[in-house]
C-alpha positions as a Markdown table, in Angstrom:
| # | Residue | x | y | z |
|---|---|---|---|---|
| 1 | Unk | 13.6 | 16.4 | 36.6 |
| 2 | Unk | 10.0 | 17.1 | 35.8 |
| 3 | Unk | 8.4 | 15.8 | 32.7 |
| 4 | Unk | 8.2 | 19.4 | 31.4 |
| 5 | Unk | 12.0 | 19.7 | 31.4 |
| 6 | Unk | 12.7 | 16.3 | 29.9 |
| 7 | Unk | 14.0 | 17.1 | 26.4 |
| 8 | Unk | 14.9 | 13.5 | 25.3 |
| 9 | Unk | 12.9 | 12.3 | 22.3 |
| 10 | Unk | 12.4 | 8.6 | 21.6 |
| 11 | Unk | 13.4 | 7.7 | 18.1 |
| 12 | Unk | 11.9 | 5.2 | 15.6 |
| 13 | Unk | 12.0 | 5.2 | 11.8 |
| 14 | Unk | 12.1 | 3.3 | 8.6 |
| 15 | Unk | 15.1 | 1.8 | 6.7 |
| 16 | Unk | 14.9 | 1.3 | 2.9 |
| 17 | Unk | 16.3 | 2.2 | -0.5 |
| 18 | Unk | 14.8 | 4.0 | -2.3 |
| 19 | Unk | 13.0 | 5.7 | 0.6 |
| 20 | Unk | 12.0 | 9.2 | -0.3 |
| 21 | Unk | 8.6 | 8.0 | -1.6 |
| 22 | Unk | 7.7 | 6.3 | 1.7 |
| 23 | Unk | 4.9 | 8.2 | 3.5 |
| 24 | Unk | 4.9 | 6.2 | 6.8 |
| 25 | Unk | 6.5 | 9.0 | 8.8 |
| 26 | Unk | 3.6 | 11.3 | 8.1 |
| 27 | Unk | 1.1 | 9.2 | 9.9 |
| 28 | Unk | 3.5 | 8.4 | 12.8 |
| 29 | Unk | 4.3 | 12.1 | 13.4 |
| 30 | Unk | 0.7 | 13.0 | 13.4 |
| 31 | Unk | 0.0 | 10.2 | 15.8 |
| 32 | Unk | 2.8 | 11.3 | 18.2 |
| 33 | Unk | 1.5 | 14.9 | 18.1 |
| 34 | Unk | -2.1 | 13.9 | 18.8 |
| 35 | Unk | -1.0 | 12.0 | 21.9 |
| 36 | Unk | 1.4 | 14.7 | 23.0 |
| 37 | Unk | 4.3 | 12.3 | 23.3 |
| 38 | Unk | 7.9 | 13.3 | 22.5 |
| 39 | Unk | 8.7 | 10.7 | 19.8 |
| 40 | Unk | 10.2 | 11.2 | 16.4 |
| 41 | Unk | 10.0 | 9.1 | 13.2 |
| 42 | Unk | 12.9 | 9.3 | 10.8 |
| 43 | Unk | 12.8 | 8.2 | 7.2 |
| 44 | Unk | 16.3 | 6.9 | 6.5 |
| 45 | Unk | 18.0 | 5.9 | 3.3 |
| 46 | Unk | 19.9 | 2.7 | 4.0 |
| 47 | Unk | 21.8 | 0.8 | 1.3 |
| 48 | Unk | 22.0 | -3.0 | 1.2 |
| 49 | Unk | 25.7 | -2.9 | 2.0 |
| 50 | Unk | 25.1 | -0.7 | 5.0 |
| 51 | Unk | 22.2 | -2.7 | 6.5 |
| 52 | Unk | 24.2 | -4.4 | 9.2 |
| 53 | Unk | 25.7 | -1.2 | 10.4 |
| 54 | Unk | 22.3 | 0.5 | 10.4 |
| 55 | Unk | 20.8 | -2.3 | 12.5 |
| 56 | Unk | 23.7 | -2.1 | 14.9 |
| 57 | Unk | 23.0 | 1.6 | 15.2 |
| 58 | Unk | 19.5 | 0.8 | 16.6 |
| 59 | Unk | 21.4 | -0.3 | 19.7 |
| 60 | Unk | 24.1 | 2.3 | 19.7 |
| 61 | Unk | 21.6 | 5.2 | 19.4 |
| 62 | Unk | 19.0 | 3.5 | 21.5 |
| 63 | Unk | 16.2 | 3.7 | 18.9 |
| 64 | Unk | 13.0 | 2.1 | 20.1 |
| 65 | Unk | 12.8 | 0.3 | 16.8 |
| 66 | Unk | 12.4 | 0.7 | 13.0 |
| 67 | Unk | 10.3 | -0.4 | 10.1 |
| 68 | Unk | 11.9 | -2.1 | 7.2 |
| 69 | Unk | 10.9 | -1.7 | 3.6 |
| 70 | Unk | 12.3 | -2.7 | 0.2 |
| 71 | Unk | 14.8 | -4.4 | -0.1 |
| 72 | Unk | 15.6 | -5.2 | 3.6 |
| 73 | Unk | 12.7 | -7.4 | 4.8 |
| 74 | Unk | 14.5 | -10.7 | 4.4 |
| 75 | Unk | 18.1 | -9.7 | 4.6 |
| 76 | Unk | 17.7 | -8.0 | 8.0 |
| 77 | Unk | 16.7 | -11.3 | 9.7 |
| 78 | Unk | 20.3 | -12.6 | 10.1 |
| 79 | Unk | 21.3 | -9.5 | 12.1 |
| 80 | Unk | 18.6 | -9.7 | 14.7 |
| 81 | Unk | 18.6 | -11.4 | 18.2 |
| 82 | Unk | 15.2 | -13.0 | 17.8 |
| 83 | Unk | 12.5 | -13.5 | 15.3 |
| 84 | Unk | 8.8 | -13.7 | 16.3 |
| 85 | Unk | 7.2 | -17.1 | 15.5 |
| 86 | Unk | 4.9 | -15.7 | 12.9 |
| 87 | Unk | 7.7 | -13.8 | 11.2 |
| 88 | Unk | 9.7 | -17.0 | 11.2 |
| 89 | Unk | 7.0 | -18.7 | 9.3 |
| 90 | Unk | 6.7 | -15.8 | 6.9 |
| 91 | Unk | 10.4 | -15.6 | 6.3 |
| 92 | Unk | 10.5 | -11.8 | 6.4 |
| 93 | Unk | 10.4 | -9.0 | 8.9 |
| 94 | Unk | 9.1 | -5.4 | 8.4 |
| 95 | Unk | 9.4 | -4.2 | 12.0 |
| 96 | Unk | 12.2 | -4.3 | 14.6 |
| 97 | Unk | 11.5 | -3.6 | 18.2 |
| 98 | Unk | 14.3 | -2.8 | 20.7 |
| 99 | Unk | 13.7 | -4.3 | 24.1 |
| 100 | Unk | 16.2 | -4.7 | 26.9 |
| 101 | Unk | 19.1 | -4.5 | 24.5 |
| 102 | Unk | 17.7 | -7.1 | 22.2 |
| 103 | Unk | 16.5 | -6.6 | 18.6 |
| 104 | Unk | 13.3 | -8.6 | 17.9 |
| 105 | Unk | 12.0 | -9.0 | 14.3 |
| 106 | Unk | 8.3 | -8.8 | 13.8 |
| 107 | Unk | 6.0 | -8.8 | 10.8 |
| 108 | Unk | 2.9 | -6.6 | 10.7 |
| 109 | Unk | 2.4 | -6.5 | 6.9 |
| 110 | Unk | 0.2 | -9.5 | 6.6 |
| 111 | Unk | -1.9 | -8.6 | 9.6 |
| 112 | Unk | -2.4 | -5.1 | 8.3 |
| 113 | Unk | -3.4 | -6.3 | 4.9 |
| 114 | Unk | -5.9 | -8.9 | 6.4 |
| 115 | Unk | -7.6 | -6.2 | 8.5 |
| 116 | Unk | -7.9 | -3.9 | 5.5 |
| 117 | Unk | -9.3 | -6.7 | 3.4 |
| 118 | Unk | -12.0 | -7.6 | 6.0 |
| 119 | Unk | -12.8 | -4.0 | 7.2 |
| 120 | Unk | -12.4 | -2.0 | 4.0 |
| 121 | Unk | -12.8 | -4.7 | 1.3 |
| 122 | Unk | -15.7 | -6.3 | 3.1 |
| 123 | Unk | -14.6 | -9.8 | 2.3 |
| 124 | Unk | -13.1 | -12.7 | 4.4 |
| 125 | Unk | -10.4 | -14.9 | 2.9 |
| 126 | Unk | -12.0 | -18.0 | 4.3 |
| 127 | Unk | -12.6 | -20.6 | 1.6 |
| 128 | Unk | -11.6 | -18.2 | -1.1 |
| 129 | Unk | -9.4 | -18.9 | -4.2 |
| 130 | Unk | -6.8 | -16.2 | -4.1 |
| 131 | Unk | -4.1 | -15.1 | -6.6 |
| 132 | Unk | -1.1 | -13.1 | -5.4 |
| 133 | Unk | 1.3 | -11.4 | -7.8 |
| 134 | Unk | 4.9 | -11.5 | -6.4 |
| 135 | Unk | 6.9 | -13.5 | -4.0 |
| 136 | Unk | 8.9 | -10.9 | -2.0 |
| 137 | Unk | 8.6 | -9.8 | 1.6 |
| 138 | Unk | 5.1 | -8.3 | 1.3 |
| 139 | Unk | 3.8 | -11.4 | -0.6 |
| 140 | Unk | 5.3 | -13.7 | 2.0 |
| 141 | Unk | 3.5 | -11.9 | 4.8 |
| 142 | Unk | 0.2 | -11.5 | 3.0 |
| 143 | Unk | 0.0 | -15.1 | 1.8 |
| 144 | Unk | 0.8 | -16.5 | 5.2 |
| 145 | Unk | -1.9 | -14.5 | 6.9 |
| 146 | Unk | -4.4 | -15.3 | 4.2 |
| 147 | Unk | -3.6 | -19.0 | 4.6 |
| 148 | Unk | -3.9 | -18.9 | 8.4 |
| 149 | Unk | -7.2 | -17.1 | 8.0 |
| 150 | Unk | -8.6 | -20.1 | 6.0 |
| 151 | Unk | -8.0 | -19.4 | 2.3 |
| 152 | Unk | -9.0 | -22.4 | 0.2 |
| 153 | Unk | -6.2 | -22.0 | -2.4 |
| 154 | Unk | -3.4 | -19.5 | -2.9 |
| 155 | Unk | -1.8 | -19.2 | -6.3 |
| 156 | Unk | 1.6 | -17.5 | -6.2 |
| 157 | Unk | 2.4 | -15.9 | -9.5 |
| 158 | Unk | 6.1 | -14.8 | -9.9 |
| 159 | Unk | 8.6 | -14.3 | -12.7 |
| 160 | Unk | 11.5 | -15.9 | -10.8 |
| 161 | Unk | 10.6 | -19.6 | -10.5 |
| 162 | Unk | 12.8 | -20.5 | -7.6 |
| 163 | Unk | 11.5 | -17.7 | -5.4 |
| 164 | Unk | 7.9 | -18.4 | -6.2 |
| 165 | Unk | 8.3 | -22.2 | -5.6 |
| 166 | Unk | 10.1 | -21.5 | -2.3 |
| 167 | Unk | 7.1 | -19.4 | -1.0 |
| 168 | Unk | 4.7 | -22.1 | -2.1 |
| 169 | Unk | 6.7 | -24.8 | -0.4 |
| 170 | Unk | 6.8 | -22.7 | 2.8 |
| 171 | Unk | 3.0 | -22.2 | 2.7 |
| 172 | Unk | 2.3 | -25.9 | 2.1 |
| 173 | Unk | 4.7 | -26.8 | 5.0 |
| 174 | Unk | 3.4 | -24.4 | 7.6 |
| 175 | Unk | -0.3 | -24.0 | 6.8 |
| 176 | Unk | -3.3 | -26.1 | 5.7 |
| 177 | Unk | -4.1 | -24.0 | 2.6 |
| 178 | Unk | -3.3 | -25.5 | -0.8 |
| 179 | Unk | -0.6 | -23.3 | -2.4 |
| 180 | Unk | 0.4 | -23.6 | -6.0 |
| 181 | Unk | 2.9 | -21.8 | -8.2 |
| 182 | Unk | 2.3 | -20.3 | -11.6 |
| 183 | Unk | 5.0 | -18.7 | -13.7 |
| 184 | Unk | 4.3 | -15.0 | -14.6 |
| 185 | Unk | 4.4 | -14.2 | -18.3 |
| 186 | Unk | 3.2 | -10.8 | -19.8 |
| 187 | Unk | -0.2 | -12.1 | -20.8 |
| 188 | Unk | -0.9 | -14.1 | -17.7 |
| 189 | Unk | -4.7 | -14.8 | -17.4 |
| 190 | Unk | -6.2 | -14.7 | -13.9 |
| 191 | Unk | -8.0 | -18.0 | -13.3 |
| 192 | Unk | -11.8 | -17.7 | -13.7 |
| 193 | Unk | -12.5 | -19.0 | -10.1 |
| 194 | Unk | -10.3 | -16.3 | -8.5 |
| 195 | Unk | -12.3 | -14.3 | -5.9 |
| 196 | Unk | -9.4 | -12.2 | -4.5 |
| 197 | Unk | -6.4 | -10.8 | -6.5 |
| 198 | Unk | -3.5 | -9.2 | -4.7 |
| 199 | Unk | -0.8 | -7.1 | -6.3 |
| 200 | Unk | 2.1 | -7.5 | -3.9 |
| 201 | Unk | 5.1 | -6.2 | -5.9 |
| 202 | Unk | 6.6 | -2.7 | -6.2 |
| 203 | Unk | 5.3 | -2.3 | -9.8 |
| 204 | Unk | 3.6 | 1.1 | -10.0 |
| 205 | Unk | 5.3 | 2.6 | -6.9 |
| 206 | Unk | 6.2 | 6.3 | -7.1 |
| 207 | Unk | 8.0 | 7.6 | -9.1 |
| 208 | Unk | 7.1 | 4.8 | -11.6 |
| 209 | Unk | 3.4 | 5.7 | -11.4 |
| 210 | Unk | 2.6 | 4.8 | -15.0 |
| 211 | Unk | 3.8 | 1.2 | -14.7 |
| 212 | Unk | 1.4 | -1.7 | -14.0 |
| 213 | Unk | 1.7 | -5.5 | -13.8 |
| 214 | Unk | 1.6 | -7.2 | -17.1 |
| 215 | Unk | -1.4 | -9.5 | -17.0 |
| 216 | Unk | -4.4 | -10.2 | -19.2 |
| 217 | Unk | -6.9 | -7.6 | -17.8 |
| 218 | Unk | -9.6 | -9.0 | -20.0 |
| 219 | Unk | -9.5 | -12.1 | -17.8 |
| 220 | Unk | -10.6 | -10.1 | -14.7 |
| 221 | Unk | -14.2 | -10.8 | -13.5 |
| 222 | Unk | -16.2 | -8.0 | -12.0 |
| 223 | Unk | -16.9 | -10.3 | -9.0 |
| 224 | Unk | -13.2 | -10.3 | -8.1 |
| 225 | Unk | -11.9 | -8.1 | -5.2 |
| 226 | Unk | -8.7 | -6.6 | -6.5 |
| 227 | Unk | -6.1 | -5.3 | -4.0 |
| 228 | Unk | -2.8 | -3.4 | -4.4 |
| 229 | Unk | -0.3 | -3.1 | -1.5 |
| 230 | Unk | 1.2 | 0.1 | -2.9 |
| 231 | Unk | 0.3 | 3.2 | -0.8 |
| 232 | Unk | 2.0 | 5.8 | -3.0 |
| 233 | Unk | 0.1 | 6.5 | -5.2 |
| 234 | Unk | -3.1 | 5.0 | -3.6 |
| 235 | Unk | -4.9 | 4.9 | -7.0 |
| 236 | Unk | -2.4 | 2.9 | -9.0 |
| 237 | Unk | -2.7 | 2.1 | -12.7 |
| 238 | Unk | -3.4 | -1.5 | -11.7 |
| 239 | Unk | -6.4 | -0.5 | -9.7 |
| 240 | Unk | -7.6 | 1.9 | -12.4 |
| 241 | Unk | -7.6 | -1.0 | -14.9 |
| 242 | Unk | -9.4 | -3.3 | -12.5 |
| 243 | Unk | -12.1 | -0.7 | -11.9 |
| 244 | Unk | -12.7 | -0.5 | -15.6 |
| 245 | Unk | -13.5 | -4.2 | -15.5 |
| 246 | Unk | -16.0 | -3.5 | -12.8 |
| 247 | Unk | -14.0 | -5.0 | -9.9 |
| 248 | Unk | -14.2 | -3.8 | -6.3 |
| 249 | Unk | -10.8 | -2.4 | -5.5 |
| 250 | Unk | -8.7 | -1.9 | -2.3 |
| 251 | Unk | -5.7 | 0.4 | -2.2 |
| 252 | Unk | -2.6 | 0.1 | 0.0 |
| 253 | Unk | -3.5 | 2.9 | 2.5 |
| 254 | Unk | -5.5 | 0.7 | 4.7 |
| 255 | Unk | -2.7 | -1.9 | 4.9 |
| 256 | Unk | -0.2 | 0.8 | 5.6 |
| 257 | Unk | -2.3 | 2.3 | 8.5 |
| 258 | Unk | -3.1 | -1.0 | 10.0 |
| 259 | Unk | 0.4 | -2.4 | 10.1 |
| 260 | Unk | 1.5 | 1.0 | 11.4 |
| 261 | Unk | -1.0 | 0.8 | 14.3 |
| 262 | Unk | 0.5 | -2.5 | 15.4 |
| 263 | Unk | 4.1 | -1.1 | 15.3 |
| 264 | Unk | 3.0 | 2.0 | 17.1 |
| 265 | Unk | 1.6 | 0.1 | 20.0 |
| 266 | Unk | 4.6 | -2.3 | 20.1 |
| 267 | Unk | 7.0 | 0.6 | 20.4 |
| 268 | Unk | 5.2 | 3.1 | 22.5 |
| 269 | Unk | 2.8 | 1.1 | 24.7 |
| 270 | Unk | 0.1 | 3.6 | 23.8 |
| 271 | Unk | -3.1 | 2.8 | 22.0 |
| 272 | Unk | -2.6 | 4.1 | 18.4 |
| 273 | Unk | -4.9 | 6.9 | 17.2 |
| 274 | Unk | -5.9 | 4.9 | 14.0 |
| 275 | Unk | -8.3 | 7.6 | 12.7 |
| 276 | Unk | -5.6 | 10.3 | 13.0 |
| 277 | Unk | -3.1 | 8.1 | 11.2 |
| 278 | Unk | -5.5 | 7.4 | 8.3 |
| 279 | Unk | -6.5 | 11.1 | 8.0 |
| 280 | Unk | -2.9 | 12.2 | 7.8 |
| 281 | Unk | -2.3 | 10.0 | 4.8 |
| 282 | Unk | -5.6 | 10.9 | 3.1 |
| 283 | Unk | -4.6 | 14.6 | 3.4 |
| 284 | Unk | -1.2 | 13.9 | 1.9 |
| 285 | Unk | -2.6 | 12.0 | -1.1 |
| 286 | Unk | -5.8 | 14.1 | -1.4 |
| 287 | Unk | -8.1 | 11.0 | -1.4 |
């Protein structure tokens, strides 16, 4: 059969709940179209109780892979055949690739954030004092990559003590960065020597666009680079408040595009059209 008469589409997608706010499919669909390849990206609502069945379906339906978002990045690991070494250290996966009948867990979140920080934020994490709000899947990936890139100290700020201390213990075990835990209370003051602040929770994610992390914003210095991992909306209340303090800010679109580029190339074997993917998202959000 000639290529022109091959009607089979290759399927990838994203699992999460809630999922309707997730814009990842927009950039993938634009990328597939720009390269004229017959691939489709499905945005799929998958509950926690149905996660195992959904992962089994990757094999049954011969999906090439899926992304994972809240709340599946940690729970999915036990249903996979293999975890990449870096994702093992992170303790979370955000991407699954299906190869020769095996499901392999990868983590592209931290790498995507790091590239965005360096390329768009114009700052290297090397020898920096960094504060990260949150200790979930995104925070695990980001702190690991920051540590491996030479961060001097990473302070993990989290409301659940056990979860925050677990992440700090993991960082101190697997990396050379000094990691410390700080309990998150509503008027938490950002330490004065902080050079990079990362908001790595879901606070402010659509539809809760008027919410923002409860910290002492008066403690923010204008010299601090302030980052939010949330892509929808890109200009979160958190970033708006940081801008008012004179801080250089970095939204979540760069991280989303960069991690998507890595997944795209893992799945398709094609070089990802990065500029097309970024443009697709900027059009959607009118930024």
